[in-house]
């Protein structure tokens, strides 16, 4: 009986260490809404998340409701920038992504060209 339990334990351990299980890494997310000074949503705004430690970037655009989302980000500190046509760039310099969490990060853009 003890040998059978040992074989079963080994089989379960082998299944838990499958390539699919090993490929999964703990991640987090950033999501939010981009609005103008009056609080109206800004569709098609560009949002970029730069991982500070690696300098890797991911870019997305807001949907028709002004929402954006970055999923499966490595836990780290990110610099997140949002901009849209006829708006200044808004920057969140120390957005910390933690394992298993979603950081809510909204932007209220100021009218004007250039970056801010």
mmCIF file with all atom_site columns, C-alpha atoms in Angstrom:
data_model
loop_
_atom_site.group_PDB
_atom_site.id
_atom_site.type_symbol
_atom_site.label_atom_id
_atom_site.label_alt_id
_atom_site.label_comp_id
_atom_site.label_asym_id
_atom_site.label_entity_id
_atom_site.label_seq_id
_atom_site.pdbx_PDB_ins_code
_atom_site.Cartn_x
_atom_site.Cartn_y
_atom_site.Cartn_z
_atom_site.occupancy
_atom_site.B_iso_or_equiv
_atom_site.pdbx_formal_charge
_atom_site.auth_seq_id
_atom_site.auth_comp_id
_atom_site.auth_asym_id
_atom_site.auth_atom_id
_atom_site.pdbx_PDB_model_num
ATOM 1   C CA . UNK A 1 1   ? 0.000   0.000  0.000   1.00 0.00 ? 1   UNK A CA 1
ATOM 2   C CA . UNK A 1 2   ? 2.806   2.432  0.861   1.00 0.00 ? 2   UNK A CA 1
ATOM 3   C CA . UNK A 1 3   ? 4.431   1.808  -2.540  1.00 0.00 ? 3   UNK A CA 1
ATOM 4   C CA . UNK A 1 4   ? 1.136   2.545  -4.336  1.00 0.00 ? 4   UNK A CA 1
ATOM 5   C CA . UNK A 1 5   ? 0.754   5.829  -2.405  1.00 0.00 ? 5   UNK A CA 1
ATOM 6   C CA . UNK A 1 6   ? 4.334   6.760  -3.319  1.00 0.00 ? 6   UNK A CA 1
ATOM 7   C CA . UNK A 1 7   ? 3.711   6.091  -7.021  1.00 0.00 ? 7   UNK A CA 1
ATOM 8   C CA . UNK A 1 8   ? 0.515   8.152  -6.881  1.00 0.00 ? 8   UNK A CA 1
ATOM 9   C CA . UNK A 1 9   ? 2.369   11.027 -5.192  1.00 0.00 ? 9   UNK A CA 1
ATOM 10  C CA . UNK A 1 10  ? 5.079   10.896 -7.857  1.00 0.00 ? 10  UNK A CA 1
ATOM 11  C CA . UNK A 1 11  ? 2.453   10.948 -10.624 1.00 0.00 ? 11  UNK A CA 1
ATOM 12  C CA . UNK A 1 12  ? 0.735   13.971 -9.085  1.00 0.00 ? 12  UNK A CA 1
ATOM 13  C CA . UNK A 1 13  ? 4.065   15.774 -8.708  1.00 0.00 ? 13  UNK A CA 1
ATOM 14  C CA . UNK A 1 14  ? 4.913   15.066 -12.346 1.00 0.00 ? 14  UNK A CA 1
ATOM 15  C CA . UNK A 1 15  ? 1.548   16.448 -13.483 1.00 0.00 ? 15  UNK A CA 1
ATOM 16  C CA . UNK A 1 16  ? 1.996   19.597 -11.407 1.00 0.00 ? 16  UNK A CA 1
ATOM 17  C CA . UNK A 1 17  ? 5.381   20.210 -13.055 1.00 0.00 ? 17  UNK A CA 1
ATOM 18  C CA . UNK A 1 18  ? 4.064   19.916 -16.612 1.00 0.00 ? 18  UNK A CA 1
ATOM 19  C CA . UNK A 1 19  ? 5.376   22.448 -19.178 1.00 0.00 ? 19  UNK A CA 1
ATOM 20  C CA . UNK A 1 20  ? 2.068   24.304 -19.094 1.00 0.00 ? 20  UNK A CA 1
ATOM 21  C CA . UNK A 1 21  ? 2.282   24.690 -15.322 1.00 0.00 ? 21  UNK A CA 1
ATOM 22  C CA . UNK A 1 22  ? 5.914   25.753 -15.469 1.00 0.00 ? 22  UNK A CA 1
ATOM 23  C CA . UNK A 1 23  ? 5.178   28.311 -18.214 1.00 0.00 ? 23  UNK A CA 1
ATOM 24  C CA . UNK A 1 24  ? 2.667   30.166 -16.041 1.00 0.00 ? 24  UNK A CA 1
ATOM 25  C CA . UNK A 1 25  ? 4.274   33.073 -14.265 1.00 0.00 ? 25  UNK A CA 1
ATOM 26  C CA . UNK A 1 26  ? 2.751   35.228 -11.574 1.00 0.00 ? 26  UNK A CA 1
ATOM 27  C CA . UNK A 1 27  ? 1.551   38.441 -13.186 1.00 0.00 ? 27  UNK A CA 1
ATOM 28  C CA . UNK A 1 28  ? -0.572  41.509 -12.575 1.00 0.00 ? 28  UNK A CA 1
ATOM 29  C CA . UNK A 1 29  ? -2.575  44.010 -14.631 1.00 0.00 ? 29  UNK A CA 1
ATOM 30  C CA . UNK A 1 30  ? -3.041  47.732 -15.171 1.00 0.00 ? 30  UNK A CA 1
ATOM 31  C CA . UNK A 1 31  ? -6.349  49.123 -16.371 1.00 0.00 ? 31  UNK A CA 1
ATOM 32  C CA . UNK A 1 32  ? -8.150  52.413 -16.373 1.00 0.00 ? 32  UNK A CA 1
ATOM 33  C CA . UNK A 1 33  ? -9.994  55.146 -18.198 1.00 0.00 ? 33  UNK A CA 1
ATOM 34  C CA . UNK A 1 34  ? -8.697  58.190 -20.057 1.00 0.00 ? 34  UNK A CA 1
ATOM 35  C CA . UNK A 1 35  ? -10.841 61.333 -19.859 1.00 0.00 ? 35  UNK A CA 1
ATOM 36  C CA . UNK A 1 36  ? -10.661 64.980 -20.930 1.00 0.00 ? 36  UNK A CA 1
ATOM 37  C CA . UNK A 1 37  ? -10.831 67.996 -18.548 1.00 0.00 ? 37  UNK A CA 1
ATOM 38  C CA . UNK A 1 38  ? -14.652 67.856 -18.514 1.00 0.00 ? 38  UNK A CA 1
ATOM 39  C CA . UNK A 1 39  ? -14.663 64.154 -17.624 1.00 0.00 ? 39  UNK A CA 1
ATOM 40  C CA . UNK A 1 40  ? -15.709 62.929 -21.083 1.00 0.00 ? 40  UNK A CA 1
ATOM 41  C CA . UNK A 1 41  ? -13.977 59.738 -22.192 1.00 0.00 ? 41  UNK A CA 1
ATOM 42  C CA . UNK A 1 42  ? -11.183 59.904 -24.773 1.00 0.00 ? 42  UNK A CA 1
ATOM 43  C CA . UNK A 1 43  ? -11.473 57.076 -27.318 1.00 0.00 ? 43  UNK A CA 1
ATOM 44  C CA . UNK A 1 44  ? -8.376  56.090 -29.328 1.00 0.00 ? 44  UNK A CA 1
ATOM 45  C CA . UNK A 1 45  ? -5.960  57.606 -26.808 1.00 0.00 ? 45  UNK A CA 1
ATOM 46  C CA . UNK A 1 46  ? -2.548  55.952 -26.831 1.00 0.00 ? 46  UNK A CA 1
ATOM 47  C CA . UNK A 1 47  ? -1.407  54.385 -23.543 1.00 0.00 ? 47  UNK A CA 1
ATOM 48  C CA . UNK A 1 48  ? 2.124   53.023 -23.109 1.00 0.00 ? 48  UNK A CA 1
ATOM 49  C CA . UNK A 1 49  ? 3.453   51.027 -20.145 1.00 0.00 ? 49  UNK A CA 1
ATOM 50  C CA . UNK A 1 50  ? 7.249   50.878 -19.788 1.00 0.00 ? 50  UNK A CA 1
ATOM 51  C CA . UNK A 1 51  ? 8.702   48.377 -17.336 1.00 0.00 ? 51  UNK A CA 1
ATOM 52  C CA . UNK A 1 52  ? 11.332  50.441 -15.498 1.00 0.00 ? 52  UNK A CA 1
ATOM 53  C CA . UNK A 1 53  ? 13.814  47.626 -14.765 1.00 0.00 ? 53  UNK A CA 1
ATOM 54  C CA . UNK A 1 54  ? 13.916  46.246 -18.339 1.00 0.00 ? 54  UNK A CA 1
ATOM 55  C CA . UNK A 1 55  ? 12.855  49.268 -20.419 1.00 0.00 ? 55  UNK A CA 1
ATOM 56  C CA . UNK A 1 56  ? 10.381  47.006 -22.287 1.00 0.00 ? 56  UNK A CA 1
ATOM 57  C CA . UNK A 1 57  ? 7.221   48.732 -23.447 1.00 0.00 ? 57  UNK A CA 1
ATOM 58  C CA . UNK A 1 58  ? 3.682   47.739 -24.354 1.00 0.00 ? 58  UNK A CA 1
ATOM 59  C CA . UNK A 1 59  ? 1.276   50.073 -26.101 1.00 0.00 ? 59  UNK A CA 1
ATOM 60  C CA . UNK A 1 60  ? -2.489  49.991 -26.488 1.00 0.00 ? 60  UNK A CA 1
ATOM 61  C CA . UNK A 1 61  ? -5.303  52.374 -27.361 1.00 0.00 ? 61  UNK A CA 1
ATOM 62  C CA . UNK A 1 62  ? -8.456  53.162 -25.467 1.00 0.00 ? 62  UNK A CA 1
ATOM 63  C CA . UNK A 1 63  ? -11.759 51.769 -26.681 1.00 0.00 ? 63  UNK A CA 1
ATOM 64  C CA . UNK A 1 64  ? -14.923 53.768 -27.437 1.00 0.00 ? 64  UNK A CA 1
ATOM 65  C CA . UNK A 1 65  ? -15.564 54.032 -23.682 1.00 0.00 ? 65  UNK A CA 1
ATOM 66  C CA . UNK A 1 66  ? -12.085 55.449 -22.989 1.00 0.00 ? 66  UNK A CA 1
ATOM 67  C CA . UNK A 1 67  ? -10.934 52.209 -21.317 1.00 0.00 ? 67  UNK A CA 1
ATOM 68  C CA . UNK A 1 68  ? -7.565  50.524 -21.670 1.00 0.00 ? 68  UNK A CA 1
ATOM 69  C CA . UNK A 1 69  ? -6.003  47.410 -20.193 1.00 0.00 ? 69  UNK A CA 1
ATOM 70  C CA . UNK A 1 70  ? -2.603  45.754 -19.905 1.00 0.00 ? 70  UNK A CA 1
ATOM 71  C CA . UNK A 1 71  ? -2.748  42.143 -18.747 1.00 0.00 ? 71  UNK A CA 1
ATOM 72  C CA . UNK A 1 72  ? -0.112  39.620 -17.705 1.00 0.00 ? 72  UNK A CA 1
ATOM 73  C CA . UNK A 1 73  ? 2.506   42.189 -16.717 1.00 0.00 ? 73  UNK A CA 1
ATOM 74  C CA . UNK A 1 74  ? 5.530   41.080 -14.730 1.00 0.00 ? 74  UNK A CA 1
ATOM 75  C CA . UNK A 1 75  ? 5.446   42.378 -11.166 1.00 0.00 ? 75  UNK A CA 1
ATOM 76  C CA . UNK A 1 76  ? 7.558   45.548 -11.220 1.00 0.00 ? 76  UNK A CA 1
ATOM 77  C CA . UNK A 1 77  ? 7.398   49.328 -11.366 1.00 0.00 ? 77  UNK A CA 1
ATOM 78  C CA . UNK A 1 78  ? 6.046   50.825 -14.603 1.00 0.00 ? 78  UNK A CA 1
ATOM 79  C CA . UNK A 1 79  ? 5.964   54.274 -16.125 1.00 0.00 ? 79  UNK A CA 1
ATOM 80  C CA . UNK A 1 80  ? 2.595   54.662 -17.844 1.00 0.00 ? 80  UNK A CA 1
ATOM 81  C CA . UNK A 1 81  ? 1.900   57.434 -20.371 1.00 0.00 ? 81  UNK A CA 1
ATOM 82  C CA . UNK A 1 82  ? -1.404  58.449 -21.920 1.00 0.00 ? 82  UNK A CA 1
ATOM 83  C CA . UNK A 1 83  ? -1.946  60.894 -24.756 1.00 0.00 ? 83  UNK A CA 1
ATOM 84  C CA . UNK A 1 84  ? -4.502  61.692 -27.409 1.00 0.00 ? 84  UNK A CA 1
ATOM 85  C CA . UNK A 1 85  ? -4.935  64.026 -30.366 1.00 0.00 ? 85  UNK A CA 1
ATOM 86  C CA . UNK A 1 86  ? -4.938  67.634 -29.142 1.00 0.00 ? 86  UNK A CA 1
ATOM 87  C CA . UNK A 1 87  ? -4.041  66.596 -25.570 1.00 0.00 ? 87  UNK A CA 1
ATOM 88  C CA . UNK A 1 88  ? -0.876  66.850 -23.490 1.00 0.00 ? 88  UNK A CA 1
ATOM 89  C CA . UNK A 1 89  ? 0.808   63.631 -22.413 1.00 0.00 ? 89  UNK A CA 1
ATOM 90  C CA . UNK A 1 90  ? 0.024   62.552 -18.857 1.00 0.00 ? 90  UNK A CA 1
ATOM 91  C CA . UNK A 1 91  ? 2.553   60.360 -17.023 1.00 0.00 ? 91  UNK A CA 1
ATOM 92  C CA . UNK A 1 92  ? 2.304   58.079 -13.983 1.00 0.00 ? 92  UNK A CA 1
ATOM 93  C CA . UNK A 1 93  ? 5.967   57.473 -13.082 1.00 0.00 ? 93  UNK A CA 1
ATOM 94  C CA . UNK A 1 94  ? 5.760   54.821 -10.358 1.00 0.00 ? 94  UNK A CA 1
ATOM 95  C CA . UNK A 1 95  ? 2.897   52.471 -11.102 1.00 0.00 ? 95  UNK A CA 1
ATOM 96  C CA . UNK A 1 96  ? 3.612   49.327 -9.097  1.00 0.00 ? 96  UNK A CA 1
ATOM 97  C CA . UNK A 1 97  ? 2.195   46.056 -10.421 1.00 0.00 ? 97  UNK A CA 1
ATOM 98  C CA . UNK A 1 98  ? 1.845   43.304 -7.818  1.00 0.00 ? 98  UNK A CA 1
ATOM 99  C CA . UNK A 1 99  ? 1.266   39.578 -8.348  1.00 0.00 ? 99  UNK A CA 1
ATOM 100 C CA . UNK A 1 100 ? -2.392  38.700 -8.845  1.00 0.00 ? 100 UNK A CA 1
ATOM 101 C CA . UNK A 1 101 ? -3.644  42.268 -8.656  1.00 0.00 ? 101 UNK A CA 1
ATOM 102 C CA . UNK A 1 102 ? -5.070  44.863 -11.006 1.00 0.00 ? 102 UNK A CA 1
ATOM 103 C CA . UNK A 1 103 ? -3.820  48.411 -10.599 1.00 0.00 ? 103 UNK A CA 1
ATOM 104 C CA . UNK A 1 104 ? -6.560  50.946 -11.412 1.00 0.00 ? 104 UNK A CA 1
ATOM 105 C CA . UNK A 1 105 ? -4.861  53.880 -13.136 1.00 0.00 ? 105 UNK A CA 1
ATOM 106 C CA . UNK A 1 106 ? -7.047  56.596 -14.675 1.00 0.00 ? 106 UNK A CA 1
ATOM 107 C CA . UNK A 1 107 ? -5.781  59.598 -16.625 1.00 0.00 ? 107 UNK A CA 1
ATOM 108 C CA . UNK A 1 108 ? -7.382  63.048 -16.994 1.00 0.00 ? 108 UNK A CA 1
ATOM 109 C CA . UNK A 1 109 ? -5.708  64.652 -20.014 1.00 0.00 ? 109 UNK A CA 1
ATOM 110 C CA . UNK A 1 110 ? -5.170  68.385 -20.389 1.00 0.00 ? 110 UNK A CA 1
ATOM 111 C CA . UNK A 1 111 ? -5.998  70.118 -23.651 1.00 0.00 ? 111 UNK A CA 1
ATOM 112 C CA . UNK A 1 112 ? -3.010  71.193 -25.727 1.00 0.00 ? 112 UNK A CA 1
ATOM 113 C CA . UNK A 1 113 ? -0.290  69.804 -27.930 1.00 0.00 ? 113 UNK A CA 1
ATOM 114 C CA . UNK A 1 114 ? 3.175   68.744 -26.817 1.00 0.00 ? 114 UNK A CA 1
ATOM 115 C CA . UNK A 1 115 ? 4.073   66.658 -23.787 1.00 0.00 ? 115 UNK A CA 1
ATOM 116 C CA . UNK A 1 116 ? 3.749   67.408 -20.133 1.00 0.00 ? 116 UNK A CA 1
#
